[in-house]
Short mmCIF file of C-alpha atoms in Angstrom, two decimals:
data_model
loop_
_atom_site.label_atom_id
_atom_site.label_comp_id
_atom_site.label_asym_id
_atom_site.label_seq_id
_atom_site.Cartn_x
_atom_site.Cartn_y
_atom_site.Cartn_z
CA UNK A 1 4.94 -29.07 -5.82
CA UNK A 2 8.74 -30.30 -6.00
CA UNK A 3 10.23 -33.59 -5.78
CA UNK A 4 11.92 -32.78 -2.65
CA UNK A 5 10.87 -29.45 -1.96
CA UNK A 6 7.22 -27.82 -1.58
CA UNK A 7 5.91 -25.32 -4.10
CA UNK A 8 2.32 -23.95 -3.35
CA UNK A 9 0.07 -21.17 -2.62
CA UNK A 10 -1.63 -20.57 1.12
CA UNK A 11 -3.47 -18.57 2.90
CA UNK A 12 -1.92 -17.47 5.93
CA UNK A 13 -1.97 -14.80 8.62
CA UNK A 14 -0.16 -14.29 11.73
CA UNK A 15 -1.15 -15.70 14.81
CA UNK A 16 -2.27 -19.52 15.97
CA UNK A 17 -6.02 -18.36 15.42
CA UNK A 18 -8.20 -18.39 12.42
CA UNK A 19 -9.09 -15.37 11.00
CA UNK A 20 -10.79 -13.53 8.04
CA UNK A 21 -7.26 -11.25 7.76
CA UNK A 22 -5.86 -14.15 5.86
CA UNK A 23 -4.90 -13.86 2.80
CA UNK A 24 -2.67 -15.95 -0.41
CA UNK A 25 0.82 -16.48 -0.27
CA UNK A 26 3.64 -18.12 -2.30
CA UNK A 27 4.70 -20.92 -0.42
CA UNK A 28 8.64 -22.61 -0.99
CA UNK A 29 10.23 -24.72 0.81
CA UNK A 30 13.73 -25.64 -0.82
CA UNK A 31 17.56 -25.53 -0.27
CA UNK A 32 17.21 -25.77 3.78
CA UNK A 33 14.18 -22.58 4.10
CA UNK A 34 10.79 -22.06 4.10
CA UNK A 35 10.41 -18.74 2.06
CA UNK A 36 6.42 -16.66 2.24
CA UNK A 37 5.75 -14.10 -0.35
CA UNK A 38 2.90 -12.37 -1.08
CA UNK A 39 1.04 -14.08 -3.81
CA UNK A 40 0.74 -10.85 -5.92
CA UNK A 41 3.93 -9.73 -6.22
CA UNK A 42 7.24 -11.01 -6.87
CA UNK A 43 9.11 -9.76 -2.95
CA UNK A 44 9.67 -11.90 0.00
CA UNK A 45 8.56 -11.16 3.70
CA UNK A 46 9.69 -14.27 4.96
CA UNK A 47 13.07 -16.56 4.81
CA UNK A 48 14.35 -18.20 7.46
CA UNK A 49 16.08 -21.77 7.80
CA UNK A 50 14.43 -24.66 8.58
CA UNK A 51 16.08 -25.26 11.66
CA UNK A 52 14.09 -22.35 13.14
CA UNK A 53 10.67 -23.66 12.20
CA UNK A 54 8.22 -25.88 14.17
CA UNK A 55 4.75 -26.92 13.21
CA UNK A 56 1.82 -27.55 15.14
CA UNK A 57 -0.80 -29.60 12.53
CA UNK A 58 -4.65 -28.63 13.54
CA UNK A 59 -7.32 -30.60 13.01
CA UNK A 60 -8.92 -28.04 10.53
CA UNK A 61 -8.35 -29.17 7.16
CA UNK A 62 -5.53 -28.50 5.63
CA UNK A 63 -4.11 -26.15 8.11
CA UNK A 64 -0.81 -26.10 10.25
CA UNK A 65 0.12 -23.54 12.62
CA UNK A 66 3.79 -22.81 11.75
CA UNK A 67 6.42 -21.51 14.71
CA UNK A 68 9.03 -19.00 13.39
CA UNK A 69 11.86 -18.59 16.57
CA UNK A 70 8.12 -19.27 18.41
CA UNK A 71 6.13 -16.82 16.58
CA UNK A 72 3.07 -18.48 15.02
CA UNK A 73 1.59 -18.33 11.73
CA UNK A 74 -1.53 -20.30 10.93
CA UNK A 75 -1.66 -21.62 7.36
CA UNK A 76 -4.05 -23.43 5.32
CA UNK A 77 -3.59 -24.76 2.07
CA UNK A 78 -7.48 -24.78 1.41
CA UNK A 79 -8.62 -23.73 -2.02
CA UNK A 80 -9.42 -20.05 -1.82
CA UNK A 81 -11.86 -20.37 -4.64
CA UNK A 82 -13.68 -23.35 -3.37
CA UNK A 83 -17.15 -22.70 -2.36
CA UNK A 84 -18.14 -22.16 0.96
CA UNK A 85 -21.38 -21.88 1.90
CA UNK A 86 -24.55 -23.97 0.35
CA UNK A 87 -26.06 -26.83 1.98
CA UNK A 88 -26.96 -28.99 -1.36
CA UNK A 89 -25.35 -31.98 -1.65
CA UNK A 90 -23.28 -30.77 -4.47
CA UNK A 91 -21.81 -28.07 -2.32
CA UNK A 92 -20.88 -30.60 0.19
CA UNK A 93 -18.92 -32.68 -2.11
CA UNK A 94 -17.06 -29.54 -3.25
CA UNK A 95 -16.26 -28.88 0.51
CA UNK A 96 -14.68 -32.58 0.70
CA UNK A 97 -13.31 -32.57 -1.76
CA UNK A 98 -11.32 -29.47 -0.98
CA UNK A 99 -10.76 -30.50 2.40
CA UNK A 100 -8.66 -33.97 1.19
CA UNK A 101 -6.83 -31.80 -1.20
CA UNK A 102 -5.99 -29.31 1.29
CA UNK A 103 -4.85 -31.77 3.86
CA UNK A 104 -2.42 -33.75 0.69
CA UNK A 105 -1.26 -29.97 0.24
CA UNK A 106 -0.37 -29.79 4.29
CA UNK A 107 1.23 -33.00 4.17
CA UNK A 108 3.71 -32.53 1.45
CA UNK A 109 4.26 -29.32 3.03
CA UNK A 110 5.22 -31.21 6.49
CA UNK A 111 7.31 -33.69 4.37
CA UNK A 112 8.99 -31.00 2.40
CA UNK A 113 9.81 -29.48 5.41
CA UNK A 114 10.74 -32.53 7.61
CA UNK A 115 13.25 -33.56 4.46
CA UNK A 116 14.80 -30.06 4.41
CA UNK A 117 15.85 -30.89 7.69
CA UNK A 118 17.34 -33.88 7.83
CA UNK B 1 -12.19 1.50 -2.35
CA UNK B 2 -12.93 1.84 1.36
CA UNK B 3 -10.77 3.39 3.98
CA UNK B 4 -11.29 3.58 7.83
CA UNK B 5 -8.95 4.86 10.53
CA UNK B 6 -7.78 4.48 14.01
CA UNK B 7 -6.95 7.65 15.92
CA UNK B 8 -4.46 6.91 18.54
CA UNK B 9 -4.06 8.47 21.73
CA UNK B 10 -3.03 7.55 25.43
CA UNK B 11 -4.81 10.94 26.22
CA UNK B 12 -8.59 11.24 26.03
CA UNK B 13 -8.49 15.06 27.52
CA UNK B 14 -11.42 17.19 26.52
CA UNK B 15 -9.11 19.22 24.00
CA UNK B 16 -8.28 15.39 22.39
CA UNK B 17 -11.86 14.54 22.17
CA UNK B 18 -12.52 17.90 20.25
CA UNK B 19 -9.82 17.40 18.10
CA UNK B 20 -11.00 13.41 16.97
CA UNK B 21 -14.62 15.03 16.54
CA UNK B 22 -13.16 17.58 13.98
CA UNK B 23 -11.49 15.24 12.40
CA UNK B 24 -14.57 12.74 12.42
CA UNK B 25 -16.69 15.95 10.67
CA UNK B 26 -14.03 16.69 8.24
CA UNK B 27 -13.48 13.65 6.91
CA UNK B 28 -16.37 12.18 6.64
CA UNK B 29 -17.22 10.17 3.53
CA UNK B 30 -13.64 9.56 2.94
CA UNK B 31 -13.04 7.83 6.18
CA UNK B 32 -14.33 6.14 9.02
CA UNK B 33 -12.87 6.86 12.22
CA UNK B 34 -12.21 4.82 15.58
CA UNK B 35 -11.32 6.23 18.64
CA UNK B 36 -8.41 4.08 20.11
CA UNK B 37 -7.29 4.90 23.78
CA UNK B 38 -4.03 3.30 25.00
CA UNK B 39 -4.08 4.36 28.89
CA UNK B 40 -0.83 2.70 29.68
CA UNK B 41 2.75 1.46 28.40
CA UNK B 42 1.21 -1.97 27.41
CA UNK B 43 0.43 -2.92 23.87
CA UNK B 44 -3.71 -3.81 24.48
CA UNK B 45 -5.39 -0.46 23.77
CA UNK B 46 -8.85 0.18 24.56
CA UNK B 47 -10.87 -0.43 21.11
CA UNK B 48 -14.42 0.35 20.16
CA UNK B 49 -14.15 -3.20 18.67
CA UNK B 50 -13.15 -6.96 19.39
CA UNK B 51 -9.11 -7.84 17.61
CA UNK B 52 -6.69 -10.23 18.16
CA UNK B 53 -4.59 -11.09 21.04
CA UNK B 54 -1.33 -9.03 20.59
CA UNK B 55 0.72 -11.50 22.12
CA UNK B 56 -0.21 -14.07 19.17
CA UNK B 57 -0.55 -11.82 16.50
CA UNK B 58 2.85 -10.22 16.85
CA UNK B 59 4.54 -12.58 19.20
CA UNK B 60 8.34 -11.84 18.78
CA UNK B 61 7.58 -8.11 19.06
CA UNK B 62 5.52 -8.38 21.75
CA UNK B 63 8.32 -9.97 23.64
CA UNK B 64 10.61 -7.28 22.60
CA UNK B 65 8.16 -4.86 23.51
CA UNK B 66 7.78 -6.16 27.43
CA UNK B 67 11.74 -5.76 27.64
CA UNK B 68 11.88 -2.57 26.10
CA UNK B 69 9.67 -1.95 29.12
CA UNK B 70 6.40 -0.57 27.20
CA UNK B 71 5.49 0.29 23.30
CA UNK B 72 7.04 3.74 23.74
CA UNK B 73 10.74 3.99 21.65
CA UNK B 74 9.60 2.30 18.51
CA UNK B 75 6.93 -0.72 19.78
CA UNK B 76 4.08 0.89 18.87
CA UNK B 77 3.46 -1.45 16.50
CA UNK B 78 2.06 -4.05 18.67
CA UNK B 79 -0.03 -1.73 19.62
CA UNK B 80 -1.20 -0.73 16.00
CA UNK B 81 -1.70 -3.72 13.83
CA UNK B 82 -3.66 -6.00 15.61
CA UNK B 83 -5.83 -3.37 15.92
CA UNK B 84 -5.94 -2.58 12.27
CA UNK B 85 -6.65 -6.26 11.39
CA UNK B 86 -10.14 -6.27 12.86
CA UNK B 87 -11.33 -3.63 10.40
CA UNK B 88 -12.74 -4.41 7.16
CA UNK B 89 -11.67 -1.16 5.26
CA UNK B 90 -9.22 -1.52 1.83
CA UNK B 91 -7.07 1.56 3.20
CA UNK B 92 -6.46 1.86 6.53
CA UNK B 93 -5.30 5.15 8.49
CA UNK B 94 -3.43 5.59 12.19
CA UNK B 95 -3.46 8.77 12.86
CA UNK B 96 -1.66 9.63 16.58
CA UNK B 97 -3.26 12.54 18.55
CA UNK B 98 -0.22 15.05 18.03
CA UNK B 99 -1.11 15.25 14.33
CA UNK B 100 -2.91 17.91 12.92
CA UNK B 101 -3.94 19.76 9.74
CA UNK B 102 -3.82 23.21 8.85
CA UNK B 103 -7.09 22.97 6.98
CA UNK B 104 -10.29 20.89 6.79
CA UNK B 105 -9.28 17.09 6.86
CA UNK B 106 -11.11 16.34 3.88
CA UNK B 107 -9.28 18.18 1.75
CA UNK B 108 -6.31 15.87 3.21
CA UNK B 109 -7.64 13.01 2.94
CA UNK B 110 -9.80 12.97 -0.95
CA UNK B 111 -6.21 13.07 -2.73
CA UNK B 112 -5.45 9.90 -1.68
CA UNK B 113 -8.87 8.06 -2.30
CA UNK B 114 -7.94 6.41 -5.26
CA UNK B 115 -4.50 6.13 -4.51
CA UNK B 116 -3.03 2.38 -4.33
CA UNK B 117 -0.03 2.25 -2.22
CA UNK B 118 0.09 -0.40 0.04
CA UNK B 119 2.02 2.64 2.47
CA UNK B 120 1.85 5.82 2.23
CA UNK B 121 3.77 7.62 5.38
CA UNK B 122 6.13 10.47 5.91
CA UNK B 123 9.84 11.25 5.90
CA UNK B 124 11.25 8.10 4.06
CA UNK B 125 14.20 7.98 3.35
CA UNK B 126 17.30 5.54 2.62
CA UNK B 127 19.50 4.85 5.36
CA UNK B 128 22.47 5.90 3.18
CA UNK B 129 20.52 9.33 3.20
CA UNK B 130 19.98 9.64 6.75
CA UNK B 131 23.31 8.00 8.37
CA UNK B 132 23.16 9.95 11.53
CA UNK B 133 19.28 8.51 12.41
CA UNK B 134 19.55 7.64 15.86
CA UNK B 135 17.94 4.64 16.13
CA UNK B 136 19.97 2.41 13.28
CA UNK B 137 22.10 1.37 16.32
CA UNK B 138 19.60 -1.28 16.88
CA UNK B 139 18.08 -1.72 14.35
CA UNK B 140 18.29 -5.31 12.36
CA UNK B 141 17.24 -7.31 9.47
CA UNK B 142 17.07 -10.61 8.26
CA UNK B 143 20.35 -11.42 6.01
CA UNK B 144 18.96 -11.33 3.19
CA UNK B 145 17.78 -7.77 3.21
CA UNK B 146 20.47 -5.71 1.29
CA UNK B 147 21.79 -2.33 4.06
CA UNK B 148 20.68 -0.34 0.81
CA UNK B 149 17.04 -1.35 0.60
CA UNK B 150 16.87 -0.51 3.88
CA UNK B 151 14.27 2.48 5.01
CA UNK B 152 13.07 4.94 7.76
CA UNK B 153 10.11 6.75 8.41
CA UNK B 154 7.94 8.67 10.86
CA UNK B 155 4.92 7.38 10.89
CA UNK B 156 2.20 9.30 13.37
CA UNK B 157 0.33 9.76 9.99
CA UNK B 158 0.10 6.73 7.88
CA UNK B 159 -2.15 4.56 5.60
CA UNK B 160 -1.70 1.45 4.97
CA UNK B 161 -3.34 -1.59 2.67
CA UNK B 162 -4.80 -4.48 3.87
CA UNK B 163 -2.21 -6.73 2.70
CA UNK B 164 0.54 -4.71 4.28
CA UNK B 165 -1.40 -4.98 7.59
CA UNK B 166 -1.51 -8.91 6.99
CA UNK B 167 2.78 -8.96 5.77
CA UNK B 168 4.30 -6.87 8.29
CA UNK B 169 3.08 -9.33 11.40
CA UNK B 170 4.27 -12.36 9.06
CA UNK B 171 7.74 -10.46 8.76
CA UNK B 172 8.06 -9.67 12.09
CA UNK B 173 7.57 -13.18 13.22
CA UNK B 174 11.46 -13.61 11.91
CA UNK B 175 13.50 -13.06 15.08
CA UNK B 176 16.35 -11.36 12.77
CA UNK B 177 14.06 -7.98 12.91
CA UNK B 178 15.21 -5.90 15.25
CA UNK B 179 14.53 -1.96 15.88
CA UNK B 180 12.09 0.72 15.68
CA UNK B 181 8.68 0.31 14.00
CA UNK B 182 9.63 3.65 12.40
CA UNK B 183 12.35 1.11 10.35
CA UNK B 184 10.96 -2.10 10.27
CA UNK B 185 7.81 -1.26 8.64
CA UNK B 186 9.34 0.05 5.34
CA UNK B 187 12.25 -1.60 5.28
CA UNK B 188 10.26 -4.96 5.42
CA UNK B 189 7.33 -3.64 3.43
CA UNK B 190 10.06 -2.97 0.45
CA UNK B 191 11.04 -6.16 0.54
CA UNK B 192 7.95 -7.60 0.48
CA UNK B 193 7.25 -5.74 -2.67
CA UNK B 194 4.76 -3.32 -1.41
CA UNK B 195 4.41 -0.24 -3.07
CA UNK B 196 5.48 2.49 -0.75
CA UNK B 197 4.97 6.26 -1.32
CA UNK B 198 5.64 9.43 1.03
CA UNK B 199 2.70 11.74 1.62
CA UNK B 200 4.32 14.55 0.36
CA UNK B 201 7.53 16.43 1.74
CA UNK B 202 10.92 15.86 -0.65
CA UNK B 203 12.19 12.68 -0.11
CA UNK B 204 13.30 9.83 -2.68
CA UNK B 205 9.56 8.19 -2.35
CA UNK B 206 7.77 11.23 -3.14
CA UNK B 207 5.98 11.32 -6.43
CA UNK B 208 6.55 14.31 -8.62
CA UNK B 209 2.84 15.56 -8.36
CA UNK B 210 3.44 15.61 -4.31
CA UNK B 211 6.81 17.29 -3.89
CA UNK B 212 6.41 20.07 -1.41
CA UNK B 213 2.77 19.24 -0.67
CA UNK B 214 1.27 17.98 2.57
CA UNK B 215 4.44 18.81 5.01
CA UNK B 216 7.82 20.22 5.46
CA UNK B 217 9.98 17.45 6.58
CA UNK B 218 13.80 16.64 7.56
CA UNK B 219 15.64 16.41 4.78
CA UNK B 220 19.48 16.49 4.04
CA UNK B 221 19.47 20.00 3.72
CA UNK B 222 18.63 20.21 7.40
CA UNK B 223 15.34 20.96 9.36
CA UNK B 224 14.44 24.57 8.67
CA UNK B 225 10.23 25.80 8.55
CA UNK B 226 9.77 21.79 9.50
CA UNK B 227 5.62 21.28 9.88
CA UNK B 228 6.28 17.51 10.53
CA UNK B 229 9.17 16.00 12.82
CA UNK B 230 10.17 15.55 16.17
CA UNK B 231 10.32 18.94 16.86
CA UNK B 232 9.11 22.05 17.10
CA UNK B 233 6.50 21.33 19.50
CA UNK B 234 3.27 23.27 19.10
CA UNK B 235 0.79 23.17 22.58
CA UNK B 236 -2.16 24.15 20.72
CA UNK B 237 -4.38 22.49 17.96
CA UNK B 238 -5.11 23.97 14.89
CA UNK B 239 -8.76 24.57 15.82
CA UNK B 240 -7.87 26.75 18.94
CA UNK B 241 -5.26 28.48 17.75
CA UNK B 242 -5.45 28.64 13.66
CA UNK B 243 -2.77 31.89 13.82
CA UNK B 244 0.12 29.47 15.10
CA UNK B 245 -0.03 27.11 11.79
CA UNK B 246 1.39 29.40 9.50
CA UNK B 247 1.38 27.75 6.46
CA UNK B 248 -1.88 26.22 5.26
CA UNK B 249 -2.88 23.03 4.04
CA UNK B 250 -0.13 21.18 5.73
CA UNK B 251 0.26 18.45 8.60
CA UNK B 252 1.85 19.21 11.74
CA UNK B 253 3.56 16.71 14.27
CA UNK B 254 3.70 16.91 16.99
CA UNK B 255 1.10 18.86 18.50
CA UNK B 256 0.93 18.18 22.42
CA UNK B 257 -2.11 19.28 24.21
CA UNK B 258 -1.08 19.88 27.89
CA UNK B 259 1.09 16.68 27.39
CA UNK B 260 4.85 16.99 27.78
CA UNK B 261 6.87 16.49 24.51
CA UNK B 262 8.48 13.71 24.14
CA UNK B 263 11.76 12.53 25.43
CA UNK B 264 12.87 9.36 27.30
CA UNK B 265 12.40 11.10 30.48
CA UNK B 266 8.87 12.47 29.84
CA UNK B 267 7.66 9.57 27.52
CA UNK B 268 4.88 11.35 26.99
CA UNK B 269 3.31 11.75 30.79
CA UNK B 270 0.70 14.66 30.67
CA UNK B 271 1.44 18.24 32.34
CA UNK B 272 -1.48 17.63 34.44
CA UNK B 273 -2.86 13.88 35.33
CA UNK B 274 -6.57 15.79 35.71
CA UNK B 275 -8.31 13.15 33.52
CA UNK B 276 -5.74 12.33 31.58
CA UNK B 277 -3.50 9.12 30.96
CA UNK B 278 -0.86 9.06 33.58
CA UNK B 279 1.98 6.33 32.21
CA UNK B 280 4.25 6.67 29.28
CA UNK B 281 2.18 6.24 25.56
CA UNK B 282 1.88 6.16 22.43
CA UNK B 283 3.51 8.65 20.46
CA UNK B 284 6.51 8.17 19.10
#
């Protein structure tokens, strides 16, 4: 993360639905735009001012559906190596724990992009 | 790696079906194949599996697509990669019905097994190479997409990686696309930093080991003994009439079974409705 900005990796697919097609992105918000590229290499397939993006928080943890010129793209800044299956108690606490960090992660996102705003 | 395919046709003739079920034979154990039928101008093709609502996955598109009047003059797209996103495979092929090989698909297909391009596709080329492409007119990109990175293609025979399947619909969402499919797929694929090879042919995406294999194409020498453009049009697959492909071991396009070729009067509408899709399609 950035002191004013947002810095991060998600996972993220088109659409306003979850799905499996998801997969890790770069994630910057900075200097008025939200910028996606792919997390393994270096290119951009997204940059567009912040006046043109809306978001729609869900009440999965740690994602946001995010509205290009009212295209959606669901995002979610859950740890993609965090465990996600078992049923020990362990396990759970992994789970939660990921799930608080991913929703921090979506927050500073929404910040980062409410202050590029304004 | 895995690979599976969609075969896409808005015609589902008996002469199509024989033609998918060669191609199933062929290729098998390099990749699996799924018959898609699009029966109309609409973007929600018939699928032997569940996928995504097109509308959502590729919403800005989609819009443009239902004022373009139909997926036919470069919105195929919509069509394709919601569709692709419900299969599992690493690689994944479209092949549209008007494609053919002069050979057993296998030996088409094995070459590129261990291949990893995110797209591999035919007749790429620069638009500074190809100025007099008629659909640059409309087409658009985001500003910071340089006119010199920008890229055309046909694509009725392509293969593409997972991640590319997942980019290109996050692209797209940006409003500032504009254009055929047949542009905004490589042109946004490059700058994604995808790794983007032609099939063959002689264009500046060809690797050396491929020049002059797999088809003739365009190229700015002209059109002549071309096995894959927009025209000539051949009315007879290569497993009915073998004698008309002269030159072995190369893809055709198109190849149009009792189905008009393709022009924006015809848009594809077969010769004869007997059993056959009736509304413009898919090709092109």
């Amino acid at each position: 993360m950035t002191g004013s900005g947002f810095d991060g990796r998600a996972r993220l697919a088109s659409g306003s639905a979850p799905t499996s097609s998801a997969i890790a992105y770069r994630v910057t918000v900075a200097e008025g735009s939200l910028r996606l590229g792919p997390a393994a290499t270096d290119g951009v397939v997204l940059d567009v001012p912040l006046s043109r993006v809306r978001t729609r928080p869900l009440g999965r943890a740690g994602s946001v559906v995010v509205e290009i010129d009212n295209s959606p793209l669901l995002l979610n800044f859950s740890d993609p190596a965090a465990p996600g299956g078992g049923a020990g108690t362990a396990a759970r606490a992994r789970r939660v724990v990921d799930a608080v960090r991913a929703r921090r992660r979506r927050l500073r996102f929404l910040k980062a992009l409410d202050g590029g705003r304004s | 790696m895995t690979a599976a395919g969609i075969f896409f046709t808005h015609v589902r003739s008996p002469r199509v079906r024989r033609h998918f079920r060669r191609l199933v034979a062929e290729s098998r154990g390099h990749v699996t194949w799924h018959f898609i039928f699009n029966p109309d101008a609409g973007a929600r093709p018939k699928a032997p599996f569940a996928y995504d609502d097109p509308a959502d996955v590729m919403a800005g598109r989609y819009r443009a697509m239902e004022r373009n009047g139909g997926v036919q003059g470069g919105f195929l797209d919509t069509a394709v990669f919601p569709v692709l996103r419900a299969l599992r495979a690493d690689h994944l092929w479209v092949m549209e019905y008007d494609v053919d090989f002069a050979g057993r698909w296998g030996d088409l297909f094995a070459p590129f097994a261990d291949n990893d391009a995110d797209l591999l596709t035919t007749t790429l080329t620069y638009r500074s190479q190809f100025p007099d492409w008629t659909h640059w007119g409309r087409s658009a990109a985001p500003p910071w997409v340089a006119e010199d990175r920008m890229v055309r293609g046909l694509h009725p025979l392509m293969r593409l990686s997972r991640e590319l399947v997942n980019w290109y619909p996050v692209a797209m969402a940006d409003a500032a696309w504009g254009g055929h499919y047949e542009f905004t797929l490589p042109t946004s694929a490059l700058a994604a930093g995808a790794r983007i090879e032609d099939l063959g042919g002689d264009g500046p995406f060809t690797p050396p080991e491929r020049r002059g294999h797999t088809y003739v194409g365009r190229t700015a020498a002209g059109t002549r003994d071309v096995t894959f453009g927009f025209r000539p049009v051949r009315p007879r697959y290569f497993h009915e009439a073998p004698e008309q492909f002269d030159r072995p071991g190369l893809v055709y396009h198109p190849v149009k079974p009792g189905v008009r070729a393709w022009s924006k009067a015809s848009k594809n509408r077969p010769l004869r409705p007997r059993g056959q899709g009736r509304t413009p399609g898919s090709s092109r």
